[in-house]
Short mmCIF file of C-alpha atoms and ligand atoms in Angstrom, two decimals:
data_model
loop_
_atom_site.label_atom_id
_atom_site.label_comp_id
_atom_site.label_asym_id
_atom_site.label_seq_id
_atom_site.Cartn_x
_atom_site.Cartn_y
_atom_site.Cartn_z
CA MET A 759 51.81 123.72 111.64
CA LEU A 760 54.05 125.78 109.48
CA ASN A 761 52.53 129.01 108.44
CA ILE A 762 53.58 129.46 104.87
CA ASP A 763 53.32 133.20 105.02
CA SER A 764 55.64 133.74 107.90
CA LEU A 765 58.35 131.78 109.58
CA GLU A 766 59.72 132.39 113.06
CA LYS A 767 63.01 130.61 112.55
CA GLY A 768 64.32 128.76 109.54
CA ILE A 769 65.45 129.02 105.94
CA VAL A 770 63.57 130.31 102.93
CA LEU A 771 64.81 129.39 99.50
CA ASP A 772 63.35 132.02 97.24
CA HIS A 773 63.46 132.68 93.50
CA ILE A 774 63.67 129.01 92.60
CA ARG A 775 63.01 128.60 88.92
CA ALA A 776 59.35 127.61 88.57
CA GLY A 777 59.01 123.86 88.33
CA SER A 778 62.35 122.90 89.85
CA SER A 779 61.42 122.95 93.53
CA MET A 780 60.76 119.21 93.75
CA LYS A 781 64.14 118.47 92.21
CA ILE A 782 65.75 120.63 94.87
CA TYR A 783 63.59 118.94 97.50
CA ASP A 784 65.08 115.61 96.40
CA LEU A 785 68.68 116.76 96.01
CA LEU A 786 68.71 118.36 99.45
CA HIS A 787 67.11 115.22 100.89
CA LEU A 788 64.43 117.35 102.53
CA ALA A 789 62.20 114.30 102.87
CA ASN A 790 64.60 113.09 105.55
CA LEU A 791 64.13 116.15 107.73
CA ASP A 792 61.70 115.81 110.62
CA CYS A 793 60.85 119.50 110.70
CA CYS A 794 58.16 121.27 108.71
CA VAL A 795 58.94 121.87 105.07
CA ALA A 796 56.67 123.80 102.72
CA VAL A 797 57.04 123.66 98.98
CA ILE A 798 55.28 126.46 97.18
CA LYS A 799 55.00 126.11 93.44
CA ASN A 800 54.22 128.77 90.89
CA ALA A 801 54.19 131.69 93.27
CA LYS A 802 53.93 135.12 91.68
CA SER A 803 57.24 136.77 90.98
CA SER A 804 57.72 140.30 89.83
CA LYS A 805 61.07 139.34 88.28
CA PHE A 806 60.30 136.01 86.63
CA GLY A 807 56.51 135.89 86.46
CA LYS A 808 56.47 132.59 88.32
CA LYS A 809 58.79 131.09 90.87
CA ASP A 810 58.96 128.31 93.42
CA ILE A 811 59.72 128.78 97.11
CA ILE A 812 60.79 126.30 99.77
CA LYS A 813 60.41 127.11 103.46
CA ILE A 814 62.17 125.02 106.05
CA GLU A 815 61.36 125.47 109.70
CA GLY A 816 64.04 125.28 112.37
CA THR A 817 67.80 125.04 112.13
CA ALA A 818 68.18 122.29 109.57
CA ASP A 819 71.66 121.73 108.25
CA ILE A 820 71.30 122.35 104.52
CA ASP A 821 74.13 121.86 102.03
CA LEU A 822 74.19 125.29 100.46
CA ASP A 823 77.07 124.25 98.18
CA VAL A 824 74.70 121.90 96.44
CA LEU A 825 72.20 124.71 95.98
CA GLY A 826 74.91 126.79 94.36
CA TYR A 827 75.37 124.02 91.81
CA ILE A 828 71.66 123.57 91.13
CA ASP A 829 70.89 127.23 90.62
CA HIS A 830 73.03 130.02 91.95
CA ASN A 831 70.23 132.51 91.36
CA ILE A 832 68.27 131.09 94.27
CA THR A 833 68.08 133.49 97.21
CA VAL A 834 68.75 131.93 100.59
CA ASN A 835 67.14 133.82 103.44
CA ILE A 836 67.99 132.87 106.99
CA ILE A 837 65.08 133.74 109.26
CA ASP A 838 65.16 134.33 112.98
CA ASP A 839 62.57 136.03 115.15
CA GLY A 840 60.39 136.35 112.08
CA LYS A 841 62.96 138.55 110.32
CA ILE A 842 65.52 137.95 107.59
CA ILE A 843 68.84 138.05 109.44
CA GLU A 844 71.01 136.92 106.55
CA LYS A 845 70.81 136.66 102.77
CA LYS A 846 73.32 134.16 101.46
CA GLN A 847 75.05 134.53 98.12
CA LEU A 848 75.34 131.20 96.36
CA VAL A 849 78.48 130.29 94.50
CA LEU A 850 79.44 127.39 92.29
CA PRO A 851 80.99 124.80 94.60
CA LYS A 852 84.49 123.61 93.72
CA ILE A 853 83.66 120.02 94.68
CA LEU A 854 80.38 118.15 94.45
CA LYS A 855 80.16 115.01 96.53
CA ASN A 856 77.28 112.59 95.97
CA VAL A 857 75.09 115.13 94.24
CA ILE A 858 75.43 113.97 90.66
CA LYS A 859 76.54 110.59 89.38
CA CYS A 860 79.14 109.74 86.79
CA LYS A 861 77.54 108.17 83.73
CA ASN A 862 80.73 106.86 82.14
CA PRO A 863 80.40 103.07 81.98
CA ARG A 864 84.21 102.78 81.94
CA CYS A 865 84.46 104.65 85.26
CA ILE A 866 85.28 102.86 88.52
CA THR A 867 82.13 104.41 90.02
CA SER A 868 80.09 102.11 87.76
CA VAL A 869 81.26 98.99 89.64
CA GLU A 870 82.70 99.89 93.02
CA GLU A 871 80.15 99.84 95.84
CA GLU A 872 80.02 102.57 98.46
CA ILE A 873 82.16 104.88 96.40
CA ASP A 874 81.56 108.61 96.65
CA HIS A 875 80.68 110.25 93.37
CA ILE A 876 83.00 113.25 93.40
CA PHE A 877 83.06 115.97 90.76
CA ARG A 878 85.45 118.88 90.49
CA LEU A 879 84.61 122.24 88.93
CA THR A 880 87.06 122.52 86.05
CA ASP A 881 85.60 125.45 84.16
CA ASP A 882 84.02 128.27 86.11
CA SER A 883 82.57 130.22 83.22
CA ASN A 884 80.93 127.23 81.56
CA GLN A 885 79.99 125.56 84.85
CA ARG A 886 81.74 122.40 83.84
CA TYR A 887 82.14 119.59 86.34
CA ARG A 888 84.31 116.53 85.77
CA CYS A 889 84.44 113.22 87.59
CA VAL A 890 87.63 112.98 89.65
CA TYR A 891 88.05 109.33 88.68
CA CYS A 892 87.64 109.37 84.89
CA GLU A 893 87.64 113.14 84.14
CA GLN A 894 84.49 112.83 82.06
CA GLU A 895 82.30 115.90 82.05
CA TYR A 896 78.93 115.63 83.73
CA GLN A 897 76.13 116.26 81.32
CA ASP A 898 72.63 116.46 82.64
CA LYS A 899 70.09 115.37 80.07
CA SER A 900 67.14 116.88 81.92
CA GLU A 901 66.69 120.63 81.87
CA GLY A 902 66.97 123.11 84.66
CA THR A 903 69.97 121.98 86.66
CA ALA A 904 73.09 124.09 86.68
CA GLY A 905 72.04 127.49 85.55
CA MET B 1452 103.24 108.70 101.14
CA ARG B 1453 103.48 109.30 97.44
CA HIS B 1454 101.54 107.57 94.68
CA LEU B 1455 101.76 107.86 90.92
CA ILE B 1456 98.20 107.90 89.60
CA ASP B 1457 98.25 110.76 87.11
CA PRO B 1458 101.25 111.98 85.12
CA LEU B 1459 100.83 115.36 86.81
CA ASP B 1460 101.38 113.82 90.25
CA LEU B 1461 105.09 114.36 89.64
CA SER B 1462 106.39 117.89 89.21
CA VAL B 1463 108.63 118.77 86.28
CA ALA B 1464 111.58 118.92 88.68
CA GLU B 1465 110.73 115.50 90.11
CA ILE B 1466 110.47 114.03 86.63
CA GLY B 1467 113.88 115.52 85.84
CA ARG B 1468 115.43 113.90 88.91
CA LEU B 1469 113.69 110.61 88.17
CA LEU B 1470 114.95 110.53 84.59
CA ASP B 1471 118.47 111.42 85.79
CA LEU B 1472 118.31 108.48 88.17
CA ALA B 1473 117.00 106.22 85.38
CA ASP B 1474 119.94 107.33 83.21
CA ARG B 1475 122.39 106.49 86.00
CA ILE B 1476 120.76 103.09 86.42
CA ALA B 1477 121.06 102.49 82.67
CA GLU B 1478 124.76 103.31 82.82
CA ASN B 1479 125.49 100.94 85.66
CA PRO B 1480 122.60 98.62 86.53
CA LYS B 1481 124.80 96.42 88.74
CA LYS B 1482 125.24 99.25 91.19
CA TYR B 1483 121.52 99.13 91.94
CA SER B 1484 121.14 95.37 92.09
CA GLN B 1485 120.41 95.26 95.83
CA VAL B 1486 118.82 98.62 96.60
CA CYS B 1487 115.39 97.03 97.13
CA SER B 1488 116.45 93.82 98.79
CA GLY B 1489 113.72 92.74 101.18
CA LYS B 1490 111.10 94.87 99.38
CA LYS B 1491 108.04 93.33 97.78
CA LEU B 1492 106.16 94.61 94.75
CA ALA B 1493 102.53 93.51 94.29
CA THR B 1494 101.30 93.56 90.71
CA LEU B 1495 97.49 93.75 90.74
CA PHE B 1496 96.54 93.24 87.12
CA TYR B 1497 92.77 93.09 86.79
CA GLU B 1498 93.22 92.84 83.04
CA PRO B 1499 96.09 91.08 81.39
CA SER B 1500 99.05 93.07 80.16
CA THR B 1501 102.00 90.76 80.22
CA ARG B 1502 104.39 93.34 78.86
CA THR B 1503 103.72 96.03 81.46
CA ARG B 1504 103.60 93.50 84.28
CA LEU B 1505 106.91 91.93 83.26
CA SER B 1506 108.49 95.35 83.04
CA PHE B 1507 107.46 96.12 86.63
CA GLU B 1508 108.51 92.71 87.86
CA ALA B 1509 111.86 92.83 86.08
CA ALA B 1510 112.46 96.27 87.56
CA MET B 1511 111.88 95.04 91.10
CA LEU B 1512 113.86 91.84 90.61
CA ASN B 1513 116.74 93.89 89.15
CA MET B 1514 116.91 95.73 92.46
CA GLY B 1515 117.02 92.59 94.58
CA GLY B 1516 113.37 92.75 95.63
CA SER B 1517 110.64 90.21 95.12
CA VAL B 1518 107.24 90.21 93.42
CA LEU B 1519 103.78 88.79 94.02
CA GLY B 1520 100.37 89.41 92.51
CA PHE B 1521 97.77 88.31 90.03
CA SER B 1522 97.36 88.89 86.34
CA SER B 1523 93.68 88.59 85.60
CA ALA B 1524 90.54 89.51 87.45
CA ASP B 1525 89.13 85.96 87.41
CA SER B 1526 92.05 84.54 89.34
CA SER B 1527 91.71 87.19 92.02
CA SER B 1528 89.29 88.10 94.74
CA ALA B 1529 87.81 90.64 92.31
CA SER B 1530 85.93 87.74 90.74
CA LYS B 1531 84.29 87.17 94.12
CA GLY B 1532 83.08 90.75 94.05
CA GLU B 1533 85.69 92.26 96.34
CA SER B 1534 86.08 96.00 95.92
CA VAL B 1535 89.32 97.64 94.89
CA ALA B 1536 89.27 99.43 98.24
CA ASP B 1537 89.18 96.16 100.18
CA THR B 1538 91.76 94.45 97.98
CA ILE B 1539 94.28 97.23 98.46
CA ARG B 1540 93.78 97.25 102.23
CA ALA B 1541 94.72 93.57 102.28
CA VAL B 1542 97.60 93.93 99.82
CA SER B 1543 99.05 96.73 101.95
CA CYS B 1544 99.74 94.05 104.56
CA TYR B 1545 101.67 91.82 102.15
CA ALA B 1546 103.67 94.22 100.00
CA ASP B 1547 105.70 97.43 100.16
CA ILE B 1548 104.54 98.93 96.86
CA CYS B 1549 102.01 97.99 94.21
CA ALA B 1550 101.23 98.50 90.54
CA ILE B 1551 97.58 98.36 89.48
CA ARG B 1552 96.22 97.75 86.00
CA HIS B 1553 92.44 97.95 85.89
CA PRO B 1554 89.86 98.15 83.10
CA LYS B 1555 87.90 100.86 84.94
CA GLU B 1556 89.04 104.47 84.85
CA GLY B 1557 89.92 105.85 88.26
CA ALA B 1558 90.46 102.45 89.92
CA PRO B 1559 94.07 103.26 90.95
CA LEU B 1560 92.92 106.60 92.37
CA ARG B 1561 90.27 104.77 94.37
CA ALA B 1562 92.88 102.28 95.58
CA SER B 1563 95.29 105.03 96.63
CA GLY B 1564 92.67 106.39 99.02
CA TYR B 1565 92.72 103.15 101.00
CA SER B 1566 96.30 102.07 100.54
CA GLY B 1567 98.99 101.83 103.17
CA ILE B 1568 101.66 101.50 100.48
CA PRO B 1569 102.56 103.55 97.38
CA VAL B 1570 100.22 102.85 94.44
CA ILE B 1571 101.40 103.07 90.85
CA ASN B 1572 98.81 103.34 88.10
CA ALA B 1573 99.82 100.77 85.49
CA GLY B 1574 96.97 101.74 83.17
CA ASP B 1575 93.30 102.45 83.93
CA GLY B 1576 90.79 101.91 81.14
CA GLY B 1577 91.28 104.46 78.39
CA HIS B 1578 92.41 107.05 80.87
CA GLN B 1579 96.06 107.27 82.00
CA HIS B 1580 99.26 105.25 81.88
CA PRO B 1581 101.89 107.36 83.66
CA THR B 1582 104.75 104.84 83.78
CA GLN B 1583 104.57 104.42 80.02
CA THR B 1584 104.84 108.19 79.90
CA LEU B 1585 107.99 108.18 82.01
CA THR B 1586 109.36 105.62 79.57
CA ASP B 1587 108.41 107.84 76.64
CA LEU B 1588 109.96 110.91 78.26
CA MET B 1589 113.19 109.06 78.97
CA THR B 1590 113.32 107.90 75.36
CA ILE B 1591 112.56 111.34 73.94
CA ARG B 1592 115.20 112.91 76.17
CA ALA B 1593 117.76 110.30 75.13
CA LYS B 1594 117.02 110.87 71.43
CA LYS B 1595 116.52 114.64 71.38
CA HIS B 1596 118.50 115.70 74.48
CA ARG B 1597 115.58 117.86 75.54
CA LEU B 1598 111.91 117.78 76.50
CA ASN B 1599 111.10 121.31 75.34
CA HIS B 1600 110.93 123.01 71.93
CA LEU B 1601 109.37 119.98 70.27
CA THR B 1602 106.69 119.31 67.68
CA ILE B 1603 105.09 116.01 68.57
CA GLY B 1604 102.89 114.03 66.22
CA LEU B 1605 100.56 111.55 67.89
CA CYS B 1606 99.05 109.11 65.46
CA GLY B 1607 96.39 106.42 65.62
CA ASP B 1608 93.74 105.75 68.24
CA LEU B 1609 93.87 108.96 70.22
CA LYS B 1610 90.47 108.40 71.81
CA PHE B 1611 91.13 105.25 73.79
CA GLY B 1612 94.92 105.46 73.74
CA ARG B 1613 95.73 106.10 77.38
CA THR B 1614 99.45 106.35 76.63
CA VAL B 1615 98.65 109.29 74.38
CA HIS B 1616 96.51 111.00 77.04
CA SER B 1617 99.25 110.71 79.63
CA LEU B 1618 101.97 111.85 77.26
CA ILE B 1619 100.03 114.98 76.27
CA LYS B 1620 99.47 115.83 79.93
CA ALA B 1621 103.10 115.32 80.82
CA LEU B 1622 104.65 117.14 77.84
CA SER B 1623 102.26 120.06 78.07
CA ARG B 1624 104.25 121.38 81.02
CA TYR B 1625 107.42 121.89 79.01
CA GLU B 1626 108.22 125.03 77.10
CA ASP B 1627 107.35 125.47 73.42
CA ILE B 1628 105.57 122.19 72.80
CA ARG B 1629 103.15 121.77 69.93
CA PHE B 1630 101.04 118.75 69.11
CA ILE B 1631 99.86 117.40 65.78
CA LEU B 1632 97.01 114.98 66.50
CA ILE B 1633 96.70 112.51 63.65
CA SER B 1634 93.63 110.29 63.80
CA PRO B 1635 90.40 109.40 62.09
CA GLU B 1636 87.47 111.60 63.04
CA GLU B 1637 86.02 108.88 65.30
CA LEU B 1638 89.19 108.42 67.28
CA ARG B 1639 90.10 111.97 68.19
CA VAL B 1640 91.56 112.98 71.56
CA PRO B 1641 88.83 113.17 74.24
CA ASP B 1642 87.47 116.58 75.15
CA TYR B 1643 88.86 116.56 78.69
CA ILE B 1644 92.37 116.54 77.25
CA ILE B 1645 91.55 119.23 74.70
CA ASP B 1646 89.76 121.45 77.26
CA ASN B 1647 91.70 120.87 80.47
CA VAL B 1648 95.16 120.52 79.02
CA LEU B 1649 95.58 121.99 75.55
CA LYS B 1650 93.09 124.86 75.52
CA ALA B 1651 93.53 125.62 79.22
CA GLN B 1652 97.25 126.20 78.69
CA ASN B 1653 97.11 127.66 75.20
CA ILE B 1654 99.19 124.87 73.77
CA PRO B 1655 99.21 124.89 69.98
CA TYR B 1656 97.67 121.77 68.43
CA ARG B 1657 96.22 120.67 65.13
CA GLU B 1658 93.92 117.77 64.38
CA VAL B 1659 94.57 116.09 61.01
CA GLU B 1660 93.81 112.78 59.32
CA ASN B 1661 96.93 111.88 57.40
CA ILE B 1662 100.54 111.41 58.44
CA GLU B 1663 101.85 112.33 54.99
CA ASP B 1664 100.59 115.90 55.30
CA VAL B 1665 102.50 116.63 58.47
CA ILE B 1666 105.40 114.21 58.88
CA SER B 1667 108.06 116.60 57.59
CA GLY B 1668 107.51 119.02 60.47
CA LEU B 1669 107.71 116.53 63.33
CA ASP B 1670 110.48 116.07 65.91
CA ILE B 1671 108.70 113.07 67.44
CA LEU B 1672 106.20 110.71 65.86
CA TYR B 1673 104.33 108.69 68.45
CA MET B 1674 102.48 105.83 66.79
CA THR B 1675 99.64 103.86 68.40
CA ARG B 1676 97.53 101.01 67.23
CA VAL B 1677 94.27 101.58 65.37
CA GLN B 1678 92.05 98.58 65.56
CA LYS B 1679 89.68 97.89 62.73
CA GLU B 1680 86.77 97.49 65.14
CA ARG B 1681 87.23 101.04 66.40
CA PHE B 1682 85.96 102.43 63.11
CA PHE B 1683 82.27 103.10 62.80
CA ASN B 1684 82.12 101.94 59.24
CA GLU B 1685 84.07 99.75 56.89
CA GLU B 1686 84.39 102.47 54.23
CA ASP B 1687 86.26 104.82 56.56
CA TYR B 1688 88.52 101.99 57.59
CA ILE B 1689 89.38 101.13 54.00
CA ARG B 1690 89.86 104.81 53.14
CA LEU B 1691 92.16 105.49 56.06
CA LYS B 1692 93.86 102.25 56.97
CA ASP B 1693 96.95 102.80 54.89
CA SER B 1694 97.44 106.32 56.15
CA TYR B 1695 98.08 104.91 59.62
CA ILE B 1696 100.83 102.59 58.52
CA LEU B 1697 104.27 104.07 58.80
CA THR B 1698 106.44 102.97 55.90
CA ALA B 1699 109.97 103.65 54.69
CA ALA B 1700 108.50 105.77 51.89
CA LYS B 1701 106.79 108.07 54.41
CA MET B 1702 109.93 108.20 56.53
CA LYS B 1703 111.78 109.72 53.53
CA ASN B 1704 109.93 112.99 54.14
CA ALA B 1705 110.64 113.07 57.86
CA LYS B 1706 113.44 115.05 59.49
CA PRO B 1707 116.72 113.12 59.68
CA ASP B 1708 116.63 113.36 63.46
CA MET B 1709 112.96 112.63 64.04
CA ALA B 1710 112.33 109.86 66.57
CA VAL B 1711 109.59 107.26 66.12
CA LEU B 1712 108.05 105.95 69.32
CA HIS B 1713 105.39 103.32 69.93
CA PRO B 1714 104.21 101.91 73.26
CA LEU B 1715 104.12 98.41 71.73
CA PRO B 1716 102.86 95.87 70.95
CA ARG B 1717 102.56 96.91 67.34
CA VAL B 1718 100.46 95.00 64.90
CA ASN B 1719 100.93 96.48 61.46
CA GLU B 1720 101.02 100.24 62.03
CA ILE B 1721 104.77 100.38 61.59
CA ALA B 1722 106.13 98.43 58.63
CA LEU B 1723 109.00 96.10 59.52
CA GLU B 1724 111.20 97.96 57.04
CA VAL B 1725 111.25 100.93 59.45
CA ASP B 1726 112.83 98.88 62.26
CA GLY B 1727 116.34 99.29 60.84
CA ASP B 1728 115.96 103.07 60.52
CA PRO B 1729 118.12 104.84 63.13
CA ARG B 1730 115.11 107.03 63.91
CA ALA B 1731 113.15 104.03 65.19
CA ALA B 1732 113.22 104.26 68.97
CA TYR B 1733 110.46 101.86 69.97
CA PHE B 1734 112.69 99.02 71.02
CA ASP B 1735 114.77 101.42 73.15
CA GLN B 1736 111.53 102.20 74.95
CA VAL B 1737 111.19 98.64 76.22
CA GLN B 1738 114.60 98.76 77.91
CA ASN B 1739 114.06 102.30 79.16
CA GLY B 1740 110.76 101.19 80.66
CA VAL B 1741 112.55 98.89 83.07
CA TYR B 1742 115.10 101.53 84.12
CA VAL B 1743 112.49 104.20 84.64
CA ARG B 1744 110.30 101.85 86.71
CA MET B 1745 113.34 101.04 88.84
CA ALA B 1746 113.93 104.75 89.36
CA LEU B 1747 110.26 105.32 90.15
CA MET B 1748 110.03 102.53 92.71
CA MET B 1749 113.24 103.69 94.37
CA THR B 1750 111.78 107.18 94.58
CA LEU B 1751 108.36 106.14 95.93
CA LEU B 1752 109.95 103.72 98.41
CA GLU B 1753 112.42 106.45 99.39
CA VAL B 1754 115.29 104.05 98.94
CA GLU B 1755 118.66 105.65 99.54
CA HIS B 1756 121.11 105.29 96.69
CA ALA B 1757 124.79 105.93 96.89
ZN1 ZN C 875 83.72 108.91 86.32
#
């Protein structure tokens, strides 16, 4: 059993915007991991009032680039021996592969099977990603993604 | 191996060399009549475009090579659901170089990732059309003797006009270029061109609705077709339709050395009376298109030329 208060070895994603932990759970494909994963929603936060936390036990290979895209304010704590041994700074990834999907119906990704959906960061300050095939900007209709 | 998918795949220096070669071919086509003997061009046209396909095929035949291919998706394996990736892997075994026209944007890029032979984008959806751009650049250079210090008016359907998108990308790398974008509100240049090309490089541009207001300042007027069905409402079409027809009367206000280009086919956006005007360069483009495709294929195939 994973103790949600302490973790011997693993990764803690802290300061997740309250309510977006399940989205991150899906985007990181955490359901596919066979180790213990704890999702804590609406934890108290001195900074934000409320926050979500995800704790992953073990040495799972997590795509931190993707996390940088979802929310670069998330704190990534690497835990070993019950202590934080590393705090990772998240950055906006230059390339996103199979994280978001192109919605342009004129794009080759709308018909070609087994094609990677690849987006390139074209505007750092506005966090703008464009499909490498059709150059259309990705626009997420739901709230709480890149931010 | 080199491909030509996006106009920016070629550097300014490479474009210069390619246009020089195209000029030499134009001067003495016979000299190049066997440079590609034994080479095969595959034309993979998933949507019909007889003009572009013939231009590619003529170019290869002019160099002593041969051509094979298909000219609509229903006569090809695409109709059986084969992916572009699989088609190109097979075609790589039959041909030495290929030109792809596809209704979906990015299809040639996808193909190039799986290809064993050079891929040329012959038009993908509303996205890019780089060989038309080489044709346009050759024509502009022939008419104006330069590719810099130009004010270029682009008129018509700037939203879906892939020739326009490619031309803006290509010309934006030359010094002192300004664009006047003439279109109805609904058919303006897509934001990725505005953001990634024009704003990103601080290139001066204006968006206007009427040719008359701006024609006197242009060095180049690039006309494209506006289809009635592109308008969102009939009223706008009626209000604007005449402003997108280039007539002799409008040409009176243009500079005496302005050049009028059009990727063809035209429907009614250039009145026939303009054809005899020495500034009309759109029929030169057709011939230039063959020379420039010859030069391009020689370059991508790394064919030696004496
Ligand atoms: Zn796309």
